[in-house]
PDB file of C-alpha atoms in Angstrom:
ATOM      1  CA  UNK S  44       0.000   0.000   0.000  1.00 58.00           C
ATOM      2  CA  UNK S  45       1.623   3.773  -1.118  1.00 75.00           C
ATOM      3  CA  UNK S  46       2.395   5.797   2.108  1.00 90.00           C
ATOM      4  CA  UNK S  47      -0.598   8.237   0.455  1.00 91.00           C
ATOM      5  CA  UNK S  48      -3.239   5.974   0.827  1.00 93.00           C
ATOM      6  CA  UNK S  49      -1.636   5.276   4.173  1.00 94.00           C
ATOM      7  CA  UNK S  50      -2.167   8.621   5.175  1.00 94.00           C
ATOM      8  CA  UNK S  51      -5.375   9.128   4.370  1.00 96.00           C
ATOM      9  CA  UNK S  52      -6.156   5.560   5.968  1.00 96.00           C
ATOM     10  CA  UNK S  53      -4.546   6.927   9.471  1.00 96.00           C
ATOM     11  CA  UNK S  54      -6.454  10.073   9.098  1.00 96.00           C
ATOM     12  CA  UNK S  55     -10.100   8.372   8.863  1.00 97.00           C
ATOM     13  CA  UNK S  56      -8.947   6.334  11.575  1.00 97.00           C
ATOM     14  CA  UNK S  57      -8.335   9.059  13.318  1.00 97.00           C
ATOM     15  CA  UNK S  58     -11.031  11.256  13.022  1.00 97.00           C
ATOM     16  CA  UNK S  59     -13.410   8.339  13.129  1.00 98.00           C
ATOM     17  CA  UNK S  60     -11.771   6.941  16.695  1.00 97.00           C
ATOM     18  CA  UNK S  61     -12.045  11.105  17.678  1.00 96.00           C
ATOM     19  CA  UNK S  62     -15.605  11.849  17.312  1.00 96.00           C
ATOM     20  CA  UNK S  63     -16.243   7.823  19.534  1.00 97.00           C
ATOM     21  CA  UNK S  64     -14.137   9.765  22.272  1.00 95.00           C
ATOM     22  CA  UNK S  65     -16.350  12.798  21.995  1.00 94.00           C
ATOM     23  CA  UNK S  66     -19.256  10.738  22.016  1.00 96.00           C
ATOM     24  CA  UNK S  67     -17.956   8.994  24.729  1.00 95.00           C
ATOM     25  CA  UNK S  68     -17.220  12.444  27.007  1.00 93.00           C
ATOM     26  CA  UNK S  69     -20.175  13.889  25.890  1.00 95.00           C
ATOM     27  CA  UNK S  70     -22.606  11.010  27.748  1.00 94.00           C
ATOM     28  CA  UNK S  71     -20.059  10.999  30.719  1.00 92.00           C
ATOM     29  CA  UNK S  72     -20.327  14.486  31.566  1.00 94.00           C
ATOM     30  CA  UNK S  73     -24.041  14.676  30.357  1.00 95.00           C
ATOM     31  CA  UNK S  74     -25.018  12.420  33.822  1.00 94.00           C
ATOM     32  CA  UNK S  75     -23.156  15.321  35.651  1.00 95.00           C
ATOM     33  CA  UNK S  76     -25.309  18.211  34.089  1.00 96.00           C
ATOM     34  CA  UNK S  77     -21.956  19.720  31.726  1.00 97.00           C
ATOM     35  CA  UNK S  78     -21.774  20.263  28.058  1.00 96.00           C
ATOM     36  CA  UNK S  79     -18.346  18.789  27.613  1.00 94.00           C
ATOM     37  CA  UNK S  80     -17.054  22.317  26.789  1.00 94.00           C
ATOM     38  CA  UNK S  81     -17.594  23.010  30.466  1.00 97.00           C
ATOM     39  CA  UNK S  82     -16.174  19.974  31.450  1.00 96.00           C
ATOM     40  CA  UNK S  83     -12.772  20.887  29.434  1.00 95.00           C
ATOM     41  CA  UNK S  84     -12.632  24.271  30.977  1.00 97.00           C
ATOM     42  CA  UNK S  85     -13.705  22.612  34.781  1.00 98.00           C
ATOM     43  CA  UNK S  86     -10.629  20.283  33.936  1.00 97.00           C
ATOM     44  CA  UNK S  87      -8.136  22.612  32.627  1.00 98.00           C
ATOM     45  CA  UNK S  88      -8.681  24.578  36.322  1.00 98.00           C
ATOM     46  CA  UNK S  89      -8.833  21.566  38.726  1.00 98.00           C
ATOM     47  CA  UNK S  90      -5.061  20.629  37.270  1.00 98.00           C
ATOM     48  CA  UNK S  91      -3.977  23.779  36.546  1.00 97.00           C
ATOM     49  CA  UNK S  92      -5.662  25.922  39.278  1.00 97.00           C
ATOM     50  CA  UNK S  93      -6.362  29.405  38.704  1.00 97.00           C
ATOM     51  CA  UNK S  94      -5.924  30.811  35.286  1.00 97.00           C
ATOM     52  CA  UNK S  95      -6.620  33.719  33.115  1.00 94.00           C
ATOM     53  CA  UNK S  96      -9.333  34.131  30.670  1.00 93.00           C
ATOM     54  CA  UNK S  97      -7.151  34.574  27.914  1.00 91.00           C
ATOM     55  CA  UNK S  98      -5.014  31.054  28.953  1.00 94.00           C
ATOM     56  CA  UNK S  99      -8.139  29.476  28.912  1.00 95.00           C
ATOM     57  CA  UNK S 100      -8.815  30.510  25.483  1.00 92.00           C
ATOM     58  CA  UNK S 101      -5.157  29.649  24.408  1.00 89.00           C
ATOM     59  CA  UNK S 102      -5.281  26.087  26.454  1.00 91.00           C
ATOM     60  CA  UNK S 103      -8.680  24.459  25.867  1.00 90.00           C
ATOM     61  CA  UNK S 104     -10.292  22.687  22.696  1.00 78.00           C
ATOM     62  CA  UNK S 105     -12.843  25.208  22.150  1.00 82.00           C
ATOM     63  CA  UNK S 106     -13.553  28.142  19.893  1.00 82.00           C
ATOM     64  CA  UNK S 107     -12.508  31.597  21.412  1.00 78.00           C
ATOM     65  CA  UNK S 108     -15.509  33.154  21.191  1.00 82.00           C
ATOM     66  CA  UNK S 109     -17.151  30.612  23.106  1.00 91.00           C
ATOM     67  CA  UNK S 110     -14.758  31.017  26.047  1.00 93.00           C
ATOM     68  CA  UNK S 111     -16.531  33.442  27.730  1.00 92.00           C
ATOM     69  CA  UNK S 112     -20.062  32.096  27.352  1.00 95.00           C
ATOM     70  CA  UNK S 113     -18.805  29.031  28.641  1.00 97.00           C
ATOM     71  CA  UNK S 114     -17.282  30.767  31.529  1.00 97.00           C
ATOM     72  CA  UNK S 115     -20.790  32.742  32.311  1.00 96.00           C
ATOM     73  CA  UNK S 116     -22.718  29.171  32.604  1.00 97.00           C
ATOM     74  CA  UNK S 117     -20.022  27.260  34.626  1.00 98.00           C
ATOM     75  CA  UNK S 118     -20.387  30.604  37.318  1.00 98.00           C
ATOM     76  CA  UNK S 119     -24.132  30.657  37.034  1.00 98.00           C
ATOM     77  CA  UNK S 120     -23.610  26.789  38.004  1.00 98.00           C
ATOM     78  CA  UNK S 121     -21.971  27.776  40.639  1.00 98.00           C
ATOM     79  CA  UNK S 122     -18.903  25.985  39.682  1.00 99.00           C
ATOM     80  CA  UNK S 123     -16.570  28.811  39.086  1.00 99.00           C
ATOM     81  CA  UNK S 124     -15.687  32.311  39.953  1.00 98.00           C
ATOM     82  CA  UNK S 125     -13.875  35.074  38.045  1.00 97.00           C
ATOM     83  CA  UNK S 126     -11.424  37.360  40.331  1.00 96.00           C
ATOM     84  CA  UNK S 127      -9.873  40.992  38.731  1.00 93.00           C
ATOM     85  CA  UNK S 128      -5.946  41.144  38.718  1.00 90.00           C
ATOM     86  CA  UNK S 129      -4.884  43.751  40.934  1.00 91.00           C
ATOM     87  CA  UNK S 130      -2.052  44.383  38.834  1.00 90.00           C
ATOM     88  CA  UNK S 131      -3.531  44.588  35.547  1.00 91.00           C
ATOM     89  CA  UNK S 132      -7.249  45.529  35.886  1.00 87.00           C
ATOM     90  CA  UNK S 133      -7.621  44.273  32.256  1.00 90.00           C
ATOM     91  CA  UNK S 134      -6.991  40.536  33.632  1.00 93.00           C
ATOM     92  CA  UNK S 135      -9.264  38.563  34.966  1.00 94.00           C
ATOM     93  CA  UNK S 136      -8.850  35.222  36.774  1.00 97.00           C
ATOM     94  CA  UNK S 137     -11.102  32.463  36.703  1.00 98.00           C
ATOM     95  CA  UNK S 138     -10.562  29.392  39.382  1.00 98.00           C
ATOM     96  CA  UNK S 139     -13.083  26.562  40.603  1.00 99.00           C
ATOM     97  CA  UNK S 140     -15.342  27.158  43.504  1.00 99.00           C
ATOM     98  CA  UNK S 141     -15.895  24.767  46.183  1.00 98.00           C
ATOM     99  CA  UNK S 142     -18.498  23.155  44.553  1.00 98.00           C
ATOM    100  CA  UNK S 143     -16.589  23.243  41.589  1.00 98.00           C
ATOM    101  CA  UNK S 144     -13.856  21.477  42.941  1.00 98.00           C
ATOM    102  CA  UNK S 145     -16.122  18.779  45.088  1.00 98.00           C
ATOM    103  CA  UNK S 146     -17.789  18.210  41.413  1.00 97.00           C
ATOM    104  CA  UNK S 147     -14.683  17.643  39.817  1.00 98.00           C
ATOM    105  CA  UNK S 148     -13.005  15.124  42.714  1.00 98.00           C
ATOM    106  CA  UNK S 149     -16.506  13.246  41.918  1.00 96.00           C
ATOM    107  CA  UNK S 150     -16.478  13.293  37.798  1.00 95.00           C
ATOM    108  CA  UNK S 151     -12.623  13.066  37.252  1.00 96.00           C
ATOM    109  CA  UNK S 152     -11.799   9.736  38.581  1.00 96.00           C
ATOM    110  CA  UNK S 153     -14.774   8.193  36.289  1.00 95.00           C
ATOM    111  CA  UNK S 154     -13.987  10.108  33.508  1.00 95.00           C
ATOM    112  CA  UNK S 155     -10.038   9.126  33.811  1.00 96.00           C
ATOM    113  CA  UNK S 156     -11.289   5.685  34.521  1.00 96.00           C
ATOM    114  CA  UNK S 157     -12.900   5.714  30.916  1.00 94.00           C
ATOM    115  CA  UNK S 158      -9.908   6.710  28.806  1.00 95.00           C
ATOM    116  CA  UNK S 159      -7.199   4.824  30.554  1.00 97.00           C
ATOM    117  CA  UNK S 160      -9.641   1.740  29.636  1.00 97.00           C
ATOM    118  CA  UNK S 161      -9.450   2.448  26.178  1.00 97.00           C
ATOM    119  CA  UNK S 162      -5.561   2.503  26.047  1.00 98.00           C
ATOM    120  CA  UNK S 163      -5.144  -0.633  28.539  1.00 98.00           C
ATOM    121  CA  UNK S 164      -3.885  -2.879  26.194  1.00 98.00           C
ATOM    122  CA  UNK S 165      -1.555  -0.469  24.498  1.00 98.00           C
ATOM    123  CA  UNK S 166       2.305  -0.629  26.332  1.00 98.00           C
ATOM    124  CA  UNK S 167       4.019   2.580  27.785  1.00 98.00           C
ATOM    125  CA  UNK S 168       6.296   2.686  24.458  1.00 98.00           C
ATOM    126  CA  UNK S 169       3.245   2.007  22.267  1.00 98.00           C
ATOM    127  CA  UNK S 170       1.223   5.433  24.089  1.00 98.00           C
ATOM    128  CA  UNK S 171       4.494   7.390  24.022  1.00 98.00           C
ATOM    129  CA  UNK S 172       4.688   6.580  20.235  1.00 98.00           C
ATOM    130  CA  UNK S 173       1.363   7.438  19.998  1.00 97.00           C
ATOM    131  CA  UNK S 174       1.298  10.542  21.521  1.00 97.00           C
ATOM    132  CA  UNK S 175       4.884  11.834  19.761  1.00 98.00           C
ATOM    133  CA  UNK S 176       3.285  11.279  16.313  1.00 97.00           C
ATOM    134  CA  UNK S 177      -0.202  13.360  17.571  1.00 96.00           C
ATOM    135  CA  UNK S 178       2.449  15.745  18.560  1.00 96.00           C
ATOM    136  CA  UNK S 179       4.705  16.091  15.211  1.00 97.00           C
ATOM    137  CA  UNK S 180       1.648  16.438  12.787  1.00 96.00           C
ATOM    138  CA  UNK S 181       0.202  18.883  15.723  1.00 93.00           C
ATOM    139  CA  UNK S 182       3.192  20.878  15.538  1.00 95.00           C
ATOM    140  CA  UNK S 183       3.405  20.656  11.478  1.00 95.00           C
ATOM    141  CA  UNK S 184       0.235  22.068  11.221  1.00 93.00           C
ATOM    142  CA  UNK S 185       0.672  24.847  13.308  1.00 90.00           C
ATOM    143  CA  UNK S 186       3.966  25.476  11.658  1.00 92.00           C
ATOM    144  CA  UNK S 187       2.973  24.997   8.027  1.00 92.00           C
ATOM    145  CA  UNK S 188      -1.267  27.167   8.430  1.00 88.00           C
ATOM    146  CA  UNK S 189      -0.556  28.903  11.571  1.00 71.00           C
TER     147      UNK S 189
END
């Protein structure tokens, strides 16, 4: 088989296996009253703690424009709470509340419990493989359409 029709083999693998994990995220958190774009912002700030509005929009899988809206529901939720820099009054924090991060203890042990099941019968070297090539065409495309 030509390394073309390889490529384009890997890539429907990959976008087919992709939209089973969103599928897959999207009934998890659904049981825990999240859109999984909440859930990916709720995630980014129970590992990373506190973060700007603008390294949300860098970090997480969602559009920019919807970072903010997604911020609004998670606070009317209860879930989060934004907090003005005092240095820089143009900066605004965003970190979980305590029912944010009592939600997240509960969801995040399921949800890791999920994916690691789907990669059980892969070895460390095979995921580390894995993951490097994710990373180099990642890193291609950035490099090559910005």
């Amino acid at each position: 088989m030509a390394n073309d029709e390889l490529a384009l083999k890997s890539f429907i693998g990959l976008m087919r296996t992709s939209s089973l994990f969103e599928n897959l995220v999207r009934e998890d958190v659904t049981r825990y009253d999240l859109t999984t774009n909440e859930f990916i912002v709720l995630e980014l700030l129970y590992h990373k703690g506190k973060q700007t509005i603008q390294t949300i929009k860098e970090r997480v899988l969602i559009a920019s424009s919807s970072t903010t809206y997604v911020i609004d529901k998670l606070e009317e939720k209860g879930l989060v709470c934004r907090e003005l820099s005092t240095e820089d009054r143009r900066v605004t924090f965003v970190s979980l509340t305590t029912k944010g991060q009592e939600k997240m203890a509960t969801i995040f042990p399921f949800h890791q419990e999920t994916i690691v099941h789907y990669f059980e019968d892969f070895t460390a070297e095979e995921l580390a493989d894995f993951q490097n090539m994710l990373w180099q065409i990642s890193q291609k495309i950035k490099l090559e359409r910005g």
